[in-house]
């Protein structure tokens, strides 16, 4: 039987191998010796006495660097809390600080189970002499690179001739005679004067209507009158400013054409 089969068989089970004193921790070890290790399961004393009474096993004292392997028999002294010591089977999981083992009657009255421990009060561990050491992983073979065919050189590309640009026909520019330009400017000046007069009368008419409406409603006061007058005068000034700017632009353009 393998050790894993042994763990699976007795996990959460009670073992009373010798039929005496109930299910003790040494009953688990006797069954382990009988079914897995293949050595005598005769009485060897209490748990603490197994350290000196198992000549078939290799003694490995507990050290700061030591870590038990799977299947090692762990032995504790009376510091574990019992004058008889304690004994269990290493699971193979742990480090130099803690480890897991397969225990019975620890804590007292418990069936076989996996238990985590520190190394306090551990005398050492007994290793079956026919137990293989931890196998080293086989090295991964380095893959042999598959030779790749050399790439076929591509033929050198010949430079392509640059096509001559196609000339775009230019549309002839239209020249306007100077006489026609003068007539246009004179017409624009007349329109400007007409628009200025219209804007003046619109603003003035709006002002008069506002004054008459306030007078009819009895709301015409000195403040309303002066406010309306101020708005009307501002609009007249704005119309005059616009006209002066337009006149200056028109005059400049006319002088330029005359030259």
Short mmCIF file of N, CA, C and O in Angstrom, two decimals, residues 159-228:
data_model
loop_
_atom_site.label_atom_id
_atom_site.label_comp_id
_atom_site.label_asym_id
_atom_site.label_seq_id
_atom_site.Cartn_x
_atom_site.Cartn_y
_atom_site.Cartn_z
N UNK A 159 13.42 52.09 -60.32
CA UNK A 159 12.71 53.35 -60.04
C UNK A 159 11.71 53.68 -61.14
O UNK A 159 11.99 53.52 -62.34
N UNK A 160 10.52 54.05 -60.75
CA UNK A 160 9.47 54.40 -61.70
C UNK A 160 9.65 55.86 -62.14
O UNK A 160 9.94 56.73 -61.31
N UNK A 161 9.46 56.12 -63.43
CA UNK A 161 9.58 57.51 -63.90
C UNK A 161 8.47 58.38 -63.31
O UNK A 161 7.33 57.92 -63.16
N UNK A 162 8.83 59.59 -62.98
CA UNK A 162 7.85 60.52 -62.42
C UNK A 162 7.08 61.17 -63.58
O UNK A 162 7.69 61.77 -64.48
N UNK A 163 5.76 61.03 -63.62
CA UNK A 163 4.99 61.61 -64.75
C UNK A 163 5.03 63.13 -64.71
O UNK A 163 5.10 63.74 -63.64
N UNK A 164 5.04 63.69 -65.89
CA UNK A 164 5.02 65.14 -66.02
C UNK A 164 3.66 65.68 -65.58
O UNK A 164 2.63 65.09 -65.90
N UNK A 165 3.65 66.77 -64.84
CA UNK A 165 2.35 67.32 -64.41
C UNK A 165 1.57 67.86 -65.60
O UNK A 165 2.12 68.43 -66.53
N UNK A 166 0.27 67.63 -65.55
CA UNK A 166 -0.61 68.10 -66.63
C UNK A 166 -0.95 69.56 -66.37
O UNK A 166 -1.44 69.90 -65.28
N UNK A 167 -0.65 70.45 -67.32
CA UNK A 167 -0.95 71.88 -67.09
C UNK A 167 -2.45 72.12 -66.99
O UNK A 167 -3.24 71.55 -67.74
N UNK A 168 -2.84 72.92 -66.01
CA UNK A 168 -4.26 73.26 -65.81
C UNK A 168 -4.52 74.59 -66.50
O UNK A 168 -3.81 75.58 -66.24
N UNK A 169 -5.48 74.64 -67.39
CA UNK A 169 -5.76 75.90 -68.09
C UNK A 169 -6.24 76.97 -67.13
O UNK A 169 -7.04 76.70 -66.22
N UNK A 170 -5.70 78.17 -67.25
CA UNK A 170 -6.06 79.29 -66.41
C UNK A 170 -7.17 80.09 -67.08
O UNK A 170 -7.12 80.39 -68.27
N UNK A 171 -8.20 80.40 -66.26
CA UNK A 171 -9.28 81.23 -66.80
C UNK A 171 -8.81 82.68 -66.87
O UNK A 171 -8.16 83.17 -65.94
N UNK A 172 -9.12 83.36 -67.93
CA UNK A 172 -8.69 84.77 -68.06
C UNK A 172 -9.41 85.63 -67.04
O UNK A 172 -10.60 85.44 -66.77
N UNK A 173 -8.67 86.55 -66.42
CA UNK A 173 -9.28 87.47 -65.45
C UNK A 173 -10.06 88.55 -66.18
O UNK A 173 -9.68 89.01 -67.26
N UNK A 174 -11.17 88.93 -65.56
CA UNK A 174 -12.06 89.93 -66.16
C UNK A 174 -11.65 91.31 -65.65
O UNK A 174 -11.59 91.52 -64.43
N UNK A 175 -11.31 92.19 -66.54
CA UNK A 175 -10.92 93.55 -66.19
C UNK A 175 -12.13 94.48 -66.35
O UNK A 175 -12.78 94.53 -67.40
N UNK A 176 -12.47 95.19 -65.25
CA UNK A 176 -13.60 96.12 -65.29
C UNK A 176 -13.06 97.50 -65.62
O UNK A 176 -12.12 97.98 -64.97
N UNK A 177 -13.60 98.18 -66.61
CA UNK A 177 -13.13 99.53 -66.97
C UNK A 177 -13.28 100.50 -65.80
O UNK A 177 -14.17 100.36 -64.96
N UNK A 178 -12.39 101.49 -65.75
CA UNK A 178 -12.40 102.47 -64.66
C UNK A 178 -13.70 103.26 -64.66
O UNK A 178 -14.26 103.58 -63.61
N UNK A 179 -14.25 103.60 -65.86
CA UNK A 179 -15.47 104.37 -65.93
C UNK A 179 -16.61 103.63 -65.23
O UNK A 179 -17.41 104.24 -64.51
N UNK A 180 -16.66 102.32 -65.42
CA UNK A 180 -17.74 101.54 -64.79
C UNK A 180 -17.57 101.53 -63.26
O UNK A 180 -18.54 101.57 -62.51
N UNK A 181 -16.33 101.50 -62.80
CA UNK A 181 -16.10 101.49 -61.36
C UNK A 181 -16.58 102.81 -60.74
O UNK A 181 -17.15 102.83 -59.66
N UNK A 182 -16.32 103.94 -61.42
CA UNK A 182 -16.74 105.24 -60.89
C UNK A 182 -18.26 105.29 -60.79
O UNK A 182 -18.83 105.77 -59.79
N UNK A 183 -18.94 104.78 -61.82
CA UNK A 183 -20.41 104.79 -61.80
C UNK A 183 -20.94 103.96 -60.64
O UNK A 183 -21.91 104.33 -59.98
N UNK A 184 -20.29 102.83 -60.39
CA UNK A 184 -20.74 101.96 -59.29
C UNK A 184 -20.56 102.67 -57.96
O UNK A 184 -21.44 102.63 -57.09
N UNK A 185 -19.43 103.36 -57.79
CA UNK A 185 -19.18 104.05 -56.51
C UNK A 185 -20.16 105.18 -56.32
O UNK A 185 -20.67 105.41 -55.22
N UNK A 186 -20.49 105.93 -57.39
CA UNK A 186 -21.45 107.02 -57.27
C UNK A 186 -22.82 106.48 -56.90
O UNK A 186 -23.54 107.06 -56.09
N UNK A 187 -23.17 105.32 -57.48
CA UNK A 187 -24.47 104.72 -57.16
C UNK A 187 -24.51 104.28 -55.70
O UNK A 187 -25.50 104.50 -54.99
N UNK A 188 -23.42 103.71 -55.22
CA UNK A 188 -23.36 103.28 -53.82
C UNK A 188 -23.45 104.47 -52.88
O UNK A 188 -24.05 104.39 -51.80
N UNK A 189 -22.85 105.63 -53.27
CA UNK A 189 -22.91 106.82 -52.44
C UNK A 189 -24.34 107.33 -52.32
O UNK A 189 -24.80 107.73 -51.24
N UNK A 190 -25.09 107.29 -53.45
CA UNK A 190 -26.48 107.73 -53.42
C UNK A 190 -27.31 106.81 -52.53
O UNK A 190 -28.14 107.26 -51.74
N UNK A 191 -27.04 105.51 -52.67
CA UNK A 191 -27.79 104.56 -51.83
C UNK A 191 -27.46 104.79 -50.36
O UNK A 191 -28.33 104.73 -49.49
N UNK A 192 -26.20 105.10 -50.07
CA UNK A 192 -25.78 105.34 -48.69
C UNK A 192 -26.50 106.55 -48.10
O UNK A 192 -26.98 106.52 -46.97
N UNK A 193 -26.60 107.64 -48.92
CA UNK A 193 -27.29 108.84 -48.44
C UNK A 193 -28.76 108.58 -48.19
O UNK A 193 -29.34 109.03 -47.21
N UNK A 194 -29.35 107.79 -49.12
CA UNK A 194 -30.77 107.47 -48.97
C UNK A 194 -31.01 106.65 -47.70
O UNK A 194 -31.92 106.91 -46.92
N UNK A 195 -30.14 105.65 -47.48
CA UNK A 195 -30.29 104.81 -46.29
C UNK A 195 -30.07 105.61 -45.02
O UNK A 195 -30.74 105.39 -44.00
N UNK A 196 -29.11 106.56 -45.06
CA UNK A 196 -28.89 107.40 -43.89
C UNK A 196 -30.12 108.22 -43.54
O UNK A 196 -30.49 108.36 -42.38
N UNK A 197 -30.78 108.79 -44.58
CA UNK A 197 -31.99 109.58 -44.34
C UNK A 197 -33.10 108.70 -43.77
O UNK A 197 -33.81 109.09 -42.84
N UNK A 198 -33.24 107.51 -44.33
CA UNK A 198 -34.29 106.59 -43.85
C UNK A 198 -34.04 106.23 -42.39
O UNK A 198 -34.96 106.24 -41.58
N UNK A 199 -32.78 105.90 -42.04
CA UNK A 199 -32.47 105.53 -40.67
C UNK A 199 -32.75 106.70 -39.72
O UNK A 199 -33.25 106.51 -38.61
N UNK A 200 -32.44 107.93 -40.17
CA UNK A 200 -32.67 109.10 -39.33
C UNK A 200 -34.15 109.26 -39.02
O UNK A 200 -34.56 109.47 -37.88
N UNK A 201 -34.98 109.17 -40.08
CA UNK A 201 -36.42 109.39 -39.86
C UNK A 201 -37.04 108.23 -39.08
O UNK A 201 -37.98 108.45 -38.31
N UNK A 202 -36.53 107.02 -39.25
CA UNK A 202 -37.07 105.90 -38.46
C UNK A 202 -36.78 106.11 -36.99
O UNK A 202 -37.65 105.94 -36.13
N UNK A 203 -35.55 106.50 -36.67
CA UNK A 203 -35.19 106.74 -35.27
C UNK A 203 -35.99 107.89 -34.69
O UNK A 203 -36.50 107.82 -33.56
N UNK A 204 -36.10 108.97 -35.46
CA UNK A 204 -36.84 110.14 -34.97
C UNK A 204 -38.31 109.82 -34.77
O UNK A 204 -38.92 110.20 -33.76
N UNK A 205 -38.92 109.09 -35.71
CA UNK A 205 -40.33 108.72 -35.60
C UNK A 205 -40.55 107.83 -34.38
O UNK A 205 -41.53 107.98 -33.65
N UNK A 206 -39.62 106.92 -34.16
CA UNK A 206 -39.74 106.04 -33.00
C UNK A 206 -39.68 106.84 -31.71
O UNK A 206 -40.41 106.60 -30.75
N UNK A 207 -38.83 107.85 -31.68
CA UNK A 207 -38.68 108.72 -30.50
C UNK A 207 -39.97 109.49 -30.24
O UNK A 207 -40.46 109.55 -29.11
N UNK A 208 -40.57 110.06 -31.31
CA UNK A 208 -41.79 110.85 -31.16
C UNK A 208 -42.94 109.98 -30.68
O UNK A 208 -43.72 110.35 -29.80
N UNK A 209 -43.04 108.76 -31.27
CA UNK A 209 -44.13 107.84 -30.87
C UNK A 209 -43.98 107.48 -29.40
O UNK A 209 -44.95 107.40 -28.64
N UNK A 210 -42.72 107.23 -28.96
CA UNK A 210 -42.51 106.86 -27.55
C UNK A 210 -42.92 108.00 -26.62
O UNK A 210 -43.54 107.78 -25.57
N UNK A 211 -42.60 109.28 -26.99
CA UNK A 211 -42.94 110.42 -26.15
C UNK A 211 -44.46 110.58 -26.08
O UNK A 211 -45.05 110.79 -25.01
N UNK A 212 -45.13 110.48 -27.24
CA UNK A 212 -46.58 110.64 -27.29
C UNK A 212 -47.28 109.52 -26.52
O UNK A 212 -48.28 109.76 -25.83
N UNK A 213 -46.76 108.31 -26.61
CA UNK A 213 -47.39 107.19 -25.89
C UNK A 213 -47.27 107.39 -24.39
O UNK A 213 -48.21 107.13 -23.63
N UNK A 214 -46.10 107.82 -23.93
CA UNK A 214 -45.93 108.07 -22.50
C UNK A 214 -46.83 109.22 -22.03
O UNK A 214 -47.37 109.17 -20.91
N UNK A 215 -46.99 110.26 -22.91
CA UNK A 215 -47.83 111.40 -22.55
C UNK A 215 -49.28 110.96 -22.44
O UNK A 215 -49.99 111.36 -21.52
N UNK A 216 -49.73 110.12 -23.40
CA UNK A 216 -51.11 109.65 -23.38
C UNK A 216 -51.38 108.76 -22.18
O UNK A 216 -52.48 108.75 -21.63
N UNK A 217 -50.41 108.02 -21.75
CA UNK A 217 -50.60 107.11 -20.62
C UNK A 217 -50.38 107.81 -19.30
O UNK A 217 -50.51 107.18 -18.23
N UNK A 218 -50.04 109.11 -19.34
CA UNK A 218 -49.79 109.84 -18.10
C UNK A 218 -48.51 109.43 -17.43
O UNK A 218 -48.35 109.63 -16.22
N UNK A 219 -47.61 108.81 -18.18
CA UNK A 219 -46.36 108.32 -17.59
C UNK A 219 -45.18 109.15 -18.00
O UNK A 219 -44.04 108.76 -17.76
N UNK A 220 -45.42 110.26 -18.68
CA UNK A 220 -44.32 111.08 -19.15
C UNK A 220 -43.82 111.96 -18.00
O UNK A 220 -44.54 112.82 -17.51
N UNK A 221 -42.65 111.67 -17.59
CA UNK A 221 -42.00 112.48 -16.55
C UNK A 221 -40.72 113.06 -17.13
O UNK A 221 -40.33 112.73 -18.26
N UNK A 222 -40.10 113.92 -16.35
CA UNK A 222 -38.86 114.54 -16.82
C UNK A 222 -37.80 113.45 -17.03
O UNK A 222 -37.06 113.48 -18.02
N UNK A 223 -37.74 112.45 -16.12
CA UNK A 223 -36.73 111.37 -16.25
C UNK A 223 -36.98 110.55 -17.51
O UNK A 223 -36.04 110.23 -18.25
N UNK A 224 -38.26 110.23 -17.79
CA UNK A 224 -38.59 109.46 -18.99
C UNK A 224 -38.26 110.27 -20.23
O UNK A 224 -37.71 109.74 -21.21
N UNK A 225 -38.58 111.57 -20.23
CA UNK A 225 -38.31 112.42 -21.38
C UNK A 225 -36.81 112.50 -21.68
O UNK A 225 -36.38 112.30 -22.82
N UNK A 226 -36.03 112.76 -20.62
CA UNK A 226 -34.59 112.87 -20.84
C UNK A 226 -33.96 111.53 -21.25
O UNK A 226 -33.04 111.48 -22.05
N UNK A 227 -34.49 110.46 -20.68
CA UNK A 227 -33.96 109.13 -21.05
C UNK A 227 -34.23 108.81 -22.51
O UNK A 227 -33.36 108.34 -23.25
N UNK A 228 -35.47 109.08 -22.97
CA UNK A 228 -35.82 108.83 -24.37
C UNK A 228 -35.01 109.72 -25.30
O UNK A 228 -34.55 109.30 -26.38
#
